[in-house]
Amino acid sequence: MATINKPLKPKPLSKLRSPILTLILCISAIALLYLFFSLNSTDGFSFSSPKSTRNSVDKPKRQHTIHEKYLYWGNRIDCPGKHCDSCEGLGHQESSLRCALEEAMFLNRTFVMPSRMCINPIHNKKGILHHSDNSNSEERWAESSCSMDSLYDMDLISETVPVILDNSKDWYRVLSTSMKLGARGVAHVEGISRVDLKENSHYSNLLLINRTASPLSWFMECKDRNNRSAIALPYSFLPTMAADRLRDAADKIMALLGDYDSIHVRRGDKIKTRNDRFGVSRTLHPHLDRDTRPEFIFHRIEKWVPPGRTLFIASNEKTPGFFSTLAVRYKLAYSSNYSMILDPVIENNYELFMIERLILMGAKTFIRTFKEDDTDLSLTDDPKKNTKSWQLPVYTMDEVEQGS
Ligand SMILES: *[C@@H]1O[C@H](CO)[C@@H](O)[C@H](O)[C@H]1NC(C)=O
Ligand SMILES: *[C@@H]1O[C@H](CO)[C@@H](O)[C@H](O)[C@H]1NC(C)=O
Ligand SMILES: *[C@@H]1O[C@H](CO)[C@@H](O)[C@H](O)[C@H]1NC(C)=O
Ligand SMILES: *[C@@H]1O[C@H](CO)[C@@H](O)[C@H](O)[C@H]1NC(C)=O
C-alpha cells in the first residue's frame, strides 16, 4: 500500500526568526525525546530515520570481499548482439538483465552490471507525460542512454544477487587482479553451458568469467528453461528494484491517489498492422485494438472495478482524451496529473515507466494488458507472445459476449 516513509523535513533554522520561538521549540523537542525514550527505550533514535531500507545514505556501503568471484557479460545489455546500434525497450532489456542476474545467482558470482542502459528513441517521447496539453507531443528527451544506477538501486539488488558496476573501483580492481593471475584469473568463454561453468573446476575456480552471451539477445540464454521452478527471479524483480528517488516519487503519487485501481493499456507499438500479399491488414494481436478501446475496457473491467473508484491509467496511447469516456464511471488519473511531482525527477521515459509500474503494481486491483501468468487480470485474452501468426483484426463485440 501507499505509505510515505520519509519523516517530514524540519524547517531550516534561518526561518525561525524569534529566539523565544527557538527556545520553546528546543524545550518541546527535548521533552518529546525524553517521552520517546521512556516509551521506547530499546529503539533509541530509530524513530527519526525512515523505516524502509530505501535511504541508502544511512546504510553502510556493501563490502566486497576478496573471496568473491565475478561474472561479466559485456558492457551493454544485448550487445554484442543484433541491437548494438539501436536497442529495445525497458521491459525487453530487463528480461535480458534478469537472465544474466539469474546466471550469476546460479554460479554464486557477483554480476558485473553495465553502468549505462541504452534508451531507444522511439520509447523516449515526452508526449506520454504531457498528453493533456498535446502541444509538445512529439518532443523527445535527448539522451540515448542513462546510467544504470539512475534506474535501479544497486544495494537493493545486491541483497538478492551481488552486483558491481562496470565503471566502479571494484571492477577495475578485479580487472587488474585477473590480469596479474593470467589464465588462472580469467576465462573468456562462449557457448559453454552454465552447468559446465559451475561444475567444471577449470572455470569454477577462476576470479572472473567473461561470457559472450547469445548474439540474438542476452535473454536467449534463458530460453531453454521449461521448468518454471528453475526461474530464480520473478518478472517483478527489477521493477521493484527502482532507484530511491523513483520509488519516492511513486510513493508520493500513491499517497495522493489513496485507495485506487489501475490499468496498463498497451496500444502504440503492440497494435501495429501490416498488409499481407493481398493488401489485407493483419496483426499479431487480433483483439488488442478492440480490447484497449474505452468502450471495451468499460465492459471488461466492470466485474473487477466498482463504479466510483479512482482508476490510474498508464498507456502509450497518444490521442488526447482517448480514455476520457471512462470518466462517467471512474475517477481517472494519469501520470500527467502529477507532473508537479514527476517533472523535477524524470529525465527519460524509462524512468517515467519505472514510476508508473510501481504505481500500477501498488493498486488494490491491477489489470494488465496481457496476462503474464494465470492469476493476472488482463484487458485482452490475446497471448502476449506471438511472433508468427498474423491475423485479421477483430472489432465486433460478439466474441466478448460469448467469452464472458
Ligand atoms: C558463495 O560465495 C561466497 C563467497 O562469495 C561463499 O562464502 C559461499 O559459501 C558460496 N556459497 C555457495 C553455496 O557456494
Ligand atoms: C571479454 O571477451 C570478449 C570476447 O572474447 C573480449 O572482446 C573482451 O575484451 C573481454 N572483456 C574483458 C573485460 O575481459
Ligand atoms: C525443476 O527445477 C527445480 C529447481 O532447480 C528442481 O529441483 C526440479 O527437480 C526440476 N524439475 C524437473 C522436472 O526438472
Ligand atoms: C486528472 O486530470 C484530468 C484531466 O485534466 C481530470 O479530469 C481528472 O479529474 C484528474 N484526476 C485526478 C485524480 O486529479
Short mmCIF file of C-alpha atoms and ligand atoms in Angstrom, two decimals:
data_model
loop_
_atom_site.label_atom_id
_atom_site.label_comp_id
_atom_site.label_asym_id
_atom_site.label_seq_id
_atom_site.Cartn_x
_atom_site.Cartn_y
_atom_site.Cartn_z
CA MET A 1 0.00 0.00 0.00
CA ALA A 2 0.96 3.59 -0.42
CA THR A 3 2.82 4.90 2.55
CA ILE A 4 5.20 7.77 2.95
CA ASN A 5 8.15 6.53 4.90
CA LYS A 6 10.20 9.68 5.00
CA PRO A 7 9.82 11.86 8.07
CA LEU A 8 8.79 15.44 7.39
CA LYS A 9 11.72 17.68 6.70
CA PRO A 10 12.48 20.07 9.58
CA LYS A 11 12.19 23.74 8.66
CA PRO A 12 15.54 25.42 8.11
CA LEU A 13 16.68 27.24 11.26
CA SER A 14 17.05 30.56 9.44
CA LYS A 15 13.27 30.68 9.13
CA LEU A 16 12.87 30.71 12.91
CA ARG A 17 13.46 34.39 13.45
CA SER A 18 12.33 34.63 17.03
CA PRO A 19 14.82 33.37 19.63
CA ILE A 20 11.92 32.74 22.01
CA LEU A 21 10.23 30.51 19.48
CA THR A 22 13.52 28.64 19.04
CA LEU A 23 13.79 28.19 22.78
CA ILE A 24 10.24 26.87 23.04
CA LEU A 25 10.88 24.50 20.17
CA CYS A 26 14.07 23.25 21.81
CA ILE A 27 12.33 22.61 25.08
CA SER A 28 9.47 20.78 23.45
CA ALA A 29 11.92 18.76 21.36
CA ILE A 30 13.80 17.69 24.49
CA ALA A 31 10.53 16.83 26.21
CA LEU A 32 9.47 14.79 23.20
CA LEU A 33 12.78 12.97 23.11
CA TYR A 34 12.50 12.19 26.80
CA LEU A 35 8.98 10.91 26.31
CA PHE A 36 10.05 8.79 23.40
CA PHE A 37 13.00 7.28 25.26
CA SER A 38 10.88 6.35 28.21
CA LEU A 39 8.28 4.72 25.99
CA ASN A 40 10.62 3.05 23.60
CA SER A 41 13.99 2.71 25.23
CA THR A 42 15.17 -0.22 23.13
CA ASP A 43 14.74 1.59 19.85
CA GLY A 44 16.62 4.72 20.84
CA PHE A 45 16.77 7.19 18.00
CA SER A 46 15.45 4.86 15.37
CA PHE A 47 12.19 6.76 15.09
CA SER A 48 14.00 9.59 13.37
CA SER A 49 15.11 7.51 10.42
CA PRO A 50 12.85 6.05 7.74
CA LYS A 51 11.55 2.57 8.46
CA SER A 52 12.14 1.25 4.98
CA THR A 53 15.52 0.34 3.55
CA ARG A 54 15.32 2.98 0.91
CA ASN A 55 17.57 5.62 2.37
CA SER A 56 20.84 4.22 1.10
CA VAL A 57 22.78 7.14 2.58
CA ASP A 58 22.11 5.70 6.04
CA LYS A 59 23.14 2.21 5.04
CA PRO A 60 26.73 1.08 5.19
CA LYS A 61 28.07 0.51 1.67
CA ARG A 62 28.17 -3.12 0.72
CA GLN A 63 31.64 -4.50 1.26
CA HIS A 64 33.04 -6.75 -1.41
CA THR A 65 35.39 -9.38 -0.15
CA ILE A 66 38.44 -10.72 -1.93
CA HIS A 67 36.83 -14.17 -1.90
CA GLU A 68 34.14 -13.12 -4.31
CA LYS A 69 34.17 -14.29 -7.89
CA TYR A 70 32.75 -12.34 -10.79
CA LEU A 71 30.64 -12.85 -13.90
CA TYR A 72 30.82 -10.38 -16.77
CA TRP A 73 28.52 -10.44 -19.81
CA GLY A 74 29.76 -7.29 -21.54
CA ASN A 75 29.38 -3.56 -21.10
CA ARG A 76 25.98 -3.27 -22.73
CA ILE A 77 22.77 -5.27 -22.44
CA ASP A 78 22.13 -7.30 -25.62
CA CYS A 79 25.42 -6.19 -27.15
CA PRO A 80 27.25 -7.95 -28.78
CA GLY A 81 24.01 -8.85 -30.46
CA LYS A 82 21.59 -7.58 -33.01
CA HIS A 83 20.71 -4.41 -31.15
CA CYS A 84 24.12 -2.80 -30.96
CA ASP A 85 23.14 0.28 -32.93
CA SER A 86 19.70 0.78 -31.50
CA CYS A 87 18.25 -1.05 -28.54
CA GLU A 88 14.98 -2.38 -27.24
CA GLY A 89 12.51 -1.00 -24.74
CA LEU A 90 12.98 -1.23 -21.00
CA GLY A 91 10.97 -4.45 -20.50
CA HIS A 92 12.94 -6.24 -23.17
CA GLN A 93 16.30 -5.18 -21.76
CA GLU A 94 15.13 -6.14 -18.29
CA SER A 95 14.38 -9.68 -19.48
CA SER A 96 17.95 -9.86 -20.64
CA LEU A 97 19.40 -8.38 -17.48
CA ARG A 98 17.30 -10.72 -15.35
CA CYS A 99 18.66 -13.68 -17.31
CA ALA A 100 22.24 -12.58 -16.61
CA LEU A 101 21.49 -11.99 -12.91
CA GLU A 102 20.00 -15.46 -12.64
CA GLU A 103 23.16 -16.95 -14.05
CA ALA A 104 25.21 -15.05 -11.51
CA MET A 105 22.99 -16.48 -8.75
CA PHE A 106 23.37 -19.96 -10.18
CA LEU A 107 27.16 -19.61 -10.29
CA ASN A 108 27.31 -17.86 -6.91
CA ARG A 109 29.22 -15.00 -8.53
CA THR A 110 28.96 -11.23 -8.28
CA PHE A 111 27.48 -9.86 -11.50
CA VAL A 112 29.28 -7.01 -13.24
CA MET A 113 26.46 -4.74 -14.44
CA PRO A 114 26.77 -2.43 -17.43
CA SER A 115 26.95 1.06 -15.94
CA ARG A 116 24.68 2.50 -18.62
CA MET A 117 21.42 1.45 -20.23
CA CYS A 118 20.69 2.28 -23.84
CA ILE A 119 17.46 4.20 -24.48
CA ASN A 120 15.57 3.54 -27.66
CA PRO A 121 14.47 6.89 -29.18
CA ILE A 122 11.03 5.54 -30.13
CA HIS A 123 10.47 4.79 -26.46
CA ASN A 124 11.53 8.24 -25.38
CA LYS A 125 8.78 10.65 -26.40
CA LYS A 126 7.84 13.24 -23.85
CA GLY A 127 4.23 13.32 -25.05
CA ILE A 128 3.23 10.50 -22.75
CA LEU A 129 3.71 12.63 -19.68
CA HIS A 130 2.10 15.72 -21.15
CA HIS A 131 -0.65 14.23 -23.27
CA SER A 132 -3.18 16.54 -21.73
CA ASP A 133 -1.78 19.66 -23.36
CA ASN A 134 -0.74 17.99 -26.61
CA SER A 135 1.42 20.92 -27.80
CA ASN A 136 4.77 19.16 -27.39
CA SER A 137 3.65 15.60 -28.01
CA GLU A 138 6.49 14.88 -30.43
CA GLU A 139 9.16 16.35 -28.21
CA ARG A 140 11.71 13.80 -27.05
CA TRP A 141 14.24 13.50 -24.33
CA ALA A 142 17.60 13.84 -26.00
CA GLU A 143 19.60 11.20 -24.15
CA SER A 144 20.35 7.95 -25.92
CA SER A 145 21.41 6.25 -22.71
CA CYS A 146 21.17 6.71 -18.98
CA SER A 147 23.20 5.49 -16.04
CA MET A 148 22.07 2.17 -14.63
CA ASP A 149 22.02 3.49 -11.07
CA SER A 150 19.61 6.27 -12.04
CA LEU A 151 17.12 3.47 -12.75
CA TYR A 152 17.96 0.80 -10.18
CA ASP A 153 19.08 0.66 -6.58
CA MET A 154 22.29 -1.37 -6.74
CA ASP A 155 22.41 -2.01 -2.99
CA LEU A 156 18.86 -3.32 -3.03
CA ILE A 157 19.63 -5.65 -5.95
CA SER A 158 22.78 -6.78 -4.16
CA GLU A 159 20.70 -8.08 -1.26
CA THR A 160 19.44 -10.78 -3.66
CA VAL A 161 22.30 -11.05 -6.11
CA PRO A 162 25.52 -9.11 -5.51
CA VAL A 163 26.32 -6.64 -8.30
CA ILE A 164 29.03 -4.11 -9.08
CA LEU A 165 29.00 -1.58 -11.92
CA ASP A 166 31.50 -1.76 -14.74
CA ASN A 167 32.69 1.77 -14.05
CA SER A 168 33.38 1.15 -10.37
CA LYS A 169 36.69 0.92 -8.50
CA ASP A 170 35.74 -2.66 -7.58
CA TRP A 171 35.64 -3.60 -11.24
CA TYR A 172 38.99 -2.00 -12.05
CA ARG A 173 40.47 -3.87 -9.10
CA VAL A 174 39.02 -7.17 -10.37
CA LEU A 175 40.39 -6.48 -13.85
CA SER A 176 43.89 -5.76 -12.65
CA THR A 177 43.91 -8.76 -10.30
CA SER A 178 42.67 -11.04 -13.07
CA MET A 179 45.41 -9.77 -15.39
CA LYS A 180 48.06 -10.50 -12.79
CA LEU A 181 46.69 -14.01 -12.37
CA GLY A 182 46.60 -14.54 -16.14
CA ALA A 183 44.99 -17.78 -17.29
CA ARG A 184 44.28 -18.66 -13.66
CA GLY A 185 42.34 -15.42 -13.21
CA VAL A 186 40.04 -15.07 -16.19
CA ALA A 187 38.42 -17.11 -18.92
CA HIS A 188 36.74 -15.66 -21.99
CA VAL A 189 34.04 -18.15 -22.85
CA GLU A 190 31.36 -18.50 -25.47
CA GLY A 191 28.76 -21.25 -25.92
CA ILE A 192 29.57 -23.03 -22.65
CA SER A 193 26.59 -24.01 -20.53
CA ARG A 194 26.10 -22.57 -17.07
CA VAL A 195 26.23 -26.06 -15.61
CA ASP A 196 29.73 -26.52 -17.04
CA LEU A 197 30.77 -23.11 -15.76
CA LYS A 198 29.63 -24.17 -12.31
CA GLU A 199 30.82 -27.75 -12.17
CA ASN A 200 34.00 -27.79 -14.23
CA SER A 201 36.78 -26.75 -11.86
CA HIS A 202 38.64 -25.27 -14.81
CA TYR A 203 36.05 -22.44 -14.69
CA SER A 204 34.60 -22.59 -11.21
CA ASN A 205 37.85 -21.54 -9.53
CA LEU A 206 38.52 -18.51 -11.71
CA LEU A 207 38.20 -14.98 -10.36
CA LEU A 208 36.41 -13.77 -13.49
CA ILE A 209 34.30 -15.41 -16.15
CA ASN A 210 33.90 -13.19 -19.20
CA ARG A 211 31.00 -14.66 -21.04
CA THR A 212 29.86 -13.87 -24.56
CA ALA A 213 26.07 -14.25 -24.50
CA SER A 214 23.80 -15.17 -27.40
CA PRO A 215 24.27 -12.82 -30.36
CA LEU A 216 20.46 -12.60 -30.64
CA SER A 217 19.71 -11.21 -27.18
CA TRP A 218 21.00 -11.92 -23.70
CA PHE A 219 17.70 -13.44 -22.67
CA MET A 220 18.09 -16.18 -25.27
CA GLU A 221 20.46 -17.74 -22.73
CA CYS A 222 17.40 -18.39 -20.57
CA LYS A 223 15.10 -19.62 -23.32
CA ASP A 224 15.62 -23.34 -22.82
CA ARG A 225 14.14 -23.42 -19.35
CA ASN A 226 10.87 -25.30 -19.49
CA ASN A 227 10.98 -25.91 -15.77
CA ARG A 228 9.28 -22.88 -14.24
CA SER A 229 10.59 -23.57 -10.75
CA ALA A 230 14.10 -23.18 -12.17
CA ILE A 231 13.36 -19.46 -12.73
CA ALA A 232 15.10 -17.79 -9.83
CA LEU A 233 13.95 -14.18 -10.28
CA PRO A 234 10.31 -13.28 -10.96
CA TYR A 235 9.29 -10.81 -13.64
CA SER A 236 8.58 -8.28 -10.90
CA PHE A 237 12.14 -8.37 -9.53
CA LEU A 238 13.71 -5.49 -11.47
CA PRO A 239 10.58 -3.27 -11.44
CA THR A 240 10.64 -3.34 -7.63
CA MET A 241 14.37 -2.55 -7.53
CA ALA A 242 13.78 1.02 -8.74
CA ALA A 243 16.20 3.71 -7.58
CA ASP A 244 15.37 5.62 -4.39
CA ARG A 245 14.17 8.82 -5.99
CA LEU A 246 11.89 6.92 -8.37
CA ARG A 247 10.37 4.93 -5.51
CA ASP A 248 9.96 8.15 -3.55
CA ALA A 249 8.08 9.82 -6.41
CA ALA A 250 5.86 6.74 -6.81
CA ASP A 251 5.14 6.70 -3.07
CA LYS A 252 4.12 10.37 -3.12
CA ILE A 253 1.75 9.80 -6.04
CA MET A 254 0.30 6.66 -4.49
CA ALA A 255 -0.34 8.56 -1.26
CA LEU A 256 -2.29 11.18 -3.27
CA LEU A 257 -4.22 8.51 -5.16
CA GLY A 258 -5.23 6.86 -1.89
CA ASP A 259 -7.35 3.76 -2.50
CA TYR A 260 -7.19 3.11 -6.24
CA ASP A 261 -7.22 0.53 -9.01
CA SER A 262 -5.05 0.57 -12.11
CA ILE A 263 -4.92 -0.48 -15.75
CA HIS A 264 -1.94 -0.66 -18.06
CA VAL A 265 -3.14 -0.13 -21.61
CA ARG A 266 -0.60 -1.07 -24.24
CA ARG A 267 -1.57 0.25 -27.63
CA GLY A 268 1.10 2.05 -29.71
CA ASP A 269 3.70 -0.48 -30.76
CA LYS A 270 1.53 -3.51 -29.99
CA ILE A 271 -1.41 -2.71 -32.29
CA LYS A 272 0.61 -2.22 -35.44
CA THR A 273 -0.67 -3.98 -38.54
CA ARG A 274 0.97 -4.96 -41.78
CA ASN A 275 -0.52 -5.78 -45.13
CA ASP A 276 -0.38 -9.31 -46.47
CA ARG A 277 0.20 -10.01 -50.16
CA PHE A 278 -3.49 -9.30 -50.91
CA GLY A 279 -3.25 -5.90 -49.26
CA VAL A 280 -5.29 -7.05 -46.26
CA SER A 281 -4.03 -5.68 -42.97
CA ARG A 282 -3.09 -8.22 -40.34
CA THR A 283 -1.87 -8.09 -36.78
CA LEU A 284 -0.15 -10.28 -34.21
CA HIS A 285 -2.78 -9.40 -31.58
CA PRO A 286 -6.15 -9.60 -33.37
CA HIS A 287 -8.31 -8.33 -30.48
CA LEU A 288 -5.91 -5.86 -28.93
CA ASP A 289 -7.00 -2.69 -30.72
CA ARG A 290 -10.63 -3.50 -29.84
CA ASP A 291 -9.98 -4.61 -26.25
CA THR A 292 -7.98 -1.50 -25.37
CA ARG A 293 -10.65 0.97 -26.52
CA PRO A 294 -12.59 2.63 -23.70
CA GLU A 295 -15.97 1.07 -24.56
CA PHE A 296 -14.46 -2.42 -24.38
CA ILE A 297 -12.38 -1.65 -21.29
CA PHE A 298 -15.63 -0.50 -19.69
CA HIS A 299 -17.25 -3.85 -20.33
CA ARG A 300 -14.20 -5.92 -19.40
CA ILE A 301 -13.29 -4.32 -16.07
CA GLU A 302 -16.84 -3.85 -14.80
CA LYS A 303 -16.68 -7.05 -12.73
CA TRP A 304 -13.34 -6.08 -11.15
CA VAL A 305 -13.59 -2.33 -10.62
CA PRO A 306 -16.76 -0.98 -8.93
CA PRO A 307 -18.16 2.40 -10.08
CA GLY A 308 -16.77 5.49 -8.37
CA ARG A 309 -13.29 4.01 -7.88
CA THR A 310 -10.17 6.00 -8.70
CA LEU A 311 -8.62 4.40 -11.78
CA PHE A 312 -4.96 5.07 -12.57
CA ILE A 313 -4.28 4.64 -16.31
CA ALA A 314 -0.81 4.12 -17.76
CA SER A 315 -0.77 3.90 -21.53
CA ASN A 316 1.30 4.63 -24.59
CA GLU A 317 -1.81 5.82 -26.44
CA LYS A 318 -1.06 9.29 -27.78
CA THR A 319 -4.54 10.57 -28.66
CA PRO A 320 -5.51 13.19 -26.05
CA GLY A 321 -8.64 12.25 -24.13
CA PHE A 322 -8.70 8.75 -25.62
CA PHE A 323 -9.87 7.19 -22.35
CA SER A 324 -11.98 10.11 -21.12
CA THR A 325 -15.33 8.35 -21.63
CA LEU A 326 -14.35 6.03 -18.76
CA ALA A 327 -14.83 9.08 -16.53
CA VAL A 328 -18.60 8.51 -16.41
CA ARG A 329 -17.95 5.56 -14.12
CA TYR A 330 -14.50 6.17 -12.64
CA LYS A 331 -12.33 8.97 -11.31
CA LEU A 332 -9.49 8.90 -13.81
CA ALA A 333 -5.87 9.66 -13.01
CA TYR A 334 -2.75 9.66 -15.20
CA SER A 335 0.91 10.47 -14.64
CA SER A 336 0.16 13.83 -16.23
CA ASN A 337 -2.00 14.68 -13.20
CA TYR A 338 1.17 14.55 -11.11
CA SER A 339 3.62 16.45 -13.27
CA MET A 340 4.43 18.66 -10.26
CA ILE A 341 5.99 15.60 -8.65
CA LEU A 342 7.32 13.99 -11.82
CA ASP A 343 8.83 16.87 -13.76
CA PRO A 344 11.68 17.54 -11.32
CA VAL A 345 12.54 13.82 -11.12
CA ILE A 346 12.06 12.35 -14.58
CA GLU A 347 14.84 12.59 -17.15
CA ASN A 348 13.71 9.99 -19.66
CA ASN A 349 10.82 7.71 -20.46
CA TYR A 350 12.39 4.68 -18.84
CA GLU A 351 12.33 6.48 -15.51
CA LEU A 352 8.73 7.51 -16.08
CA PHE A 353 7.79 3.94 -16.90
CA MET A 354 9.55 2.65 -13.79
CA ILE A 355 7.48 5.03 -11.65
CA GLU A 356 4.27 4.17 -13.50
CA ARG A 357 4.92 0.47 -12.96
CA LEU A 358 5.30 0.96 -9.22
CA ILE A 359 2.01 2.87 -9.17
CA LEU A 360 0.30 0.19 -11.28
CA MET A 361 1.59 -2.58 -9.01
CA GLY A 362 0.61 -0.66 -5.86
CA ALA A 363 -3.08 -0.59 -6.80
CA LYS A 364 -5.73 -2.62 -4.99
CA THR A 365 -6.71 -4.20 -8.31
CA PHE A 366 -4.20 -4.10 -11.17
CA ILE A 367 -5.33 -5.05 -14.67
CA ARG A 368 -2.62 -5.64 -17.24
CA THR A 369 -3.00 -5.50 -21.00
CA PHE A 370 -1.86 -9.11 -21.40
CA LYS A 371 -1.81 -11.91 -18.87
CA GLU A 372 1.74 -12.54 -17.65
CA ASP A 373 0.65 -15.53 -15.60
CA ASP A 374 -2.52 -17.41 -14.74
CA THR A 375 -3.61 -15.28 -11.81
CA ASP A 376 -3.32 -11.94 -13.66
CA LEU A 377 -6.32 -9.87 -14.69
CA SER A 378 -5.98 -8.62 -18.25
CA LEU A 379 -7.75 -6.40 -20.77
CA THR A 380 -7.32 -8.89 -23.58
CA ASP A 381 -7.17 -12.66 -23.92
CA ASP A 382 -4.74 -12.43 -26.84
CA PRO A 383 -1.44 -14.00 -25.85
CA LYS A 384 1.38 -11.50 -25.31
CA LYS A 385 3.92 -13.59 -27.12
CA ASN A 386 3.10 -14.16 -30.75
CA THR A 387 5.76 -13.57 -33.31
CA LYS A 388 4.44 -15.61 -36.21
CA SER A 389 0.72 -15.80 -36.73
CA TRP A 390 -0.51 -12.58 -38.43
CA GLN A 391 -4.31 -12.47 -38.16
CA LEU A 392 -7.23 -10.29 -39.17
CA PRO A 393 -8.07 -7.68 -36.54
CA VAL A 394 -11.45 -8.24 -34.86
CA TYR A 395 -13.62 -5.26 -33.92
CA THR A 396 -17.04 -6.78 -33.25
CA MET A 397 -18.48 -7.28 -29.78
CA ASP A 398 -19.82 -10.83 -30.44
CA GLU A 399 -16.86 -12.73 -29.12
CA VAL A 400 -16.78 -10.68 -25.95
CA GLU A 401 -20.38 -11.69 -25.18
CA GLN A 402 -19.57 -15.33 -25.78
CA GLY A 403 -16.38 -15.20 -23.82
CA SER A 404 -17.71 -13.60 -20.67
C1 LIG B 1 29.09 -18.32 -2.43
O1 LIG B 1 30.23 -17.48 -2.42
C2 LIG B 1 30.54 -16.94 -1.15
C3 LIG B 1 31.72 -16.01 -1.32
O2 LIG B 1 31.44 -15.06 -2.29
C4 LIG B 1 30.83 -18.07 -0.17
O3 LIG B 1 31.07 -17.51 1.11
C5 LIG B 1 29.64 -19.02 -0.11
O4 LIG B 1 29.95 -20.12 0.71
C6 LIG B 1 29.27 -19.51 -1.51
N1 LIG B 1 28.06 -20.29 -1.44
C7 LIG B 1 27.92 -21.45 -2.07
C8 LIG B 1 26.60 -22.14 -1.91
O5 LIG B 1 28.83 -21.96 -2.74
C1 LIG B 2 35.57 -10.39 -22.91
O1 LIG B 2 35.63 -11.24 -24.03
C2 LIG B 2 35.45 -10.58 -25.26
C3 LIG B 2 35.40 -11.62 -26.37
O2 LIG B 2 36.43 -12.55 -26.23
C4 LIG B 2 36.56 -9.55 -25.45
O3 LIG B 2 36.37 -8.84 -26.67
C5 LIG B 2 36.53 -8.57 -24.30
O4 LIG B 2 37.57 -7.63 -24.39
C6 LIG B 2 36.62 -9.31 -22.97
N1 LIG B 2 36.42 -8.35 -21.90
C7 LIG B 2 37.07 -8.41 -20.74
C8 LIG B 2 36.73 -7.38 -19.75
O5 LIG B 2 37.89 -9.28 -20.49
C1 LIG B 3 12.89 -28.09 -11.73
O1 LIG B 3 13.83 -27.24 -11.10
C2 LIG B 3 13.96 -27.44 -9.68
C3 LIG B 3 14.88 -26.37 -9.13
O2 LIG B 3 16.01 -26.19 -9.92
C4 LIG B 3 14.46 -28.87 -9.45
O3 LIG B 3 14.57 -29.11 -8.05
C5 LIG B 3 13.49 -29.88 -10.07
O4 LIG B 3 14.00 -31.21 -9.94
C6 LIG B 3 13.27 -29.56 -11.55
N1 LIG B 3 12.22 -30.42 -12.10
C7 LIG B 3 12.34 -31.05 -13.25
C8 LIG B 3 11.17 -31.85 -13.67
O5 LIG B 3 13.34 -30.96 -13.95
C1 LIG B 4 -6.53 14.24 -13.82
O1 LIG B 4 -6.62 15.18 -14.86
C2 LIG B 4 -7.84 15.07 -15.61
C3 LIG B 4 -7.74 16.00 -16.82
O2 LIG B 4 -7.08 17.16 -16.51
C4 LIG B 4 -9.02 15.38 -14.70
O3 LIG B 4 -10.23 15.26 -15.42
C5 LIG B 4 -9.01 14.38 -13.54
O4 LIG B 4 -10.04 14.68 -12.63
C6 LIG B 4 -7.67 14.41 -12.82
N1 LIG B 4 -7.65 13.32 -11.86
C7 LIG B 4 -7.28 13.47 -10.59
C8 LIG B 4 -7.30 12.23 -9.75
O5 LIG B 4 -6.94 14.54 -10.12
#
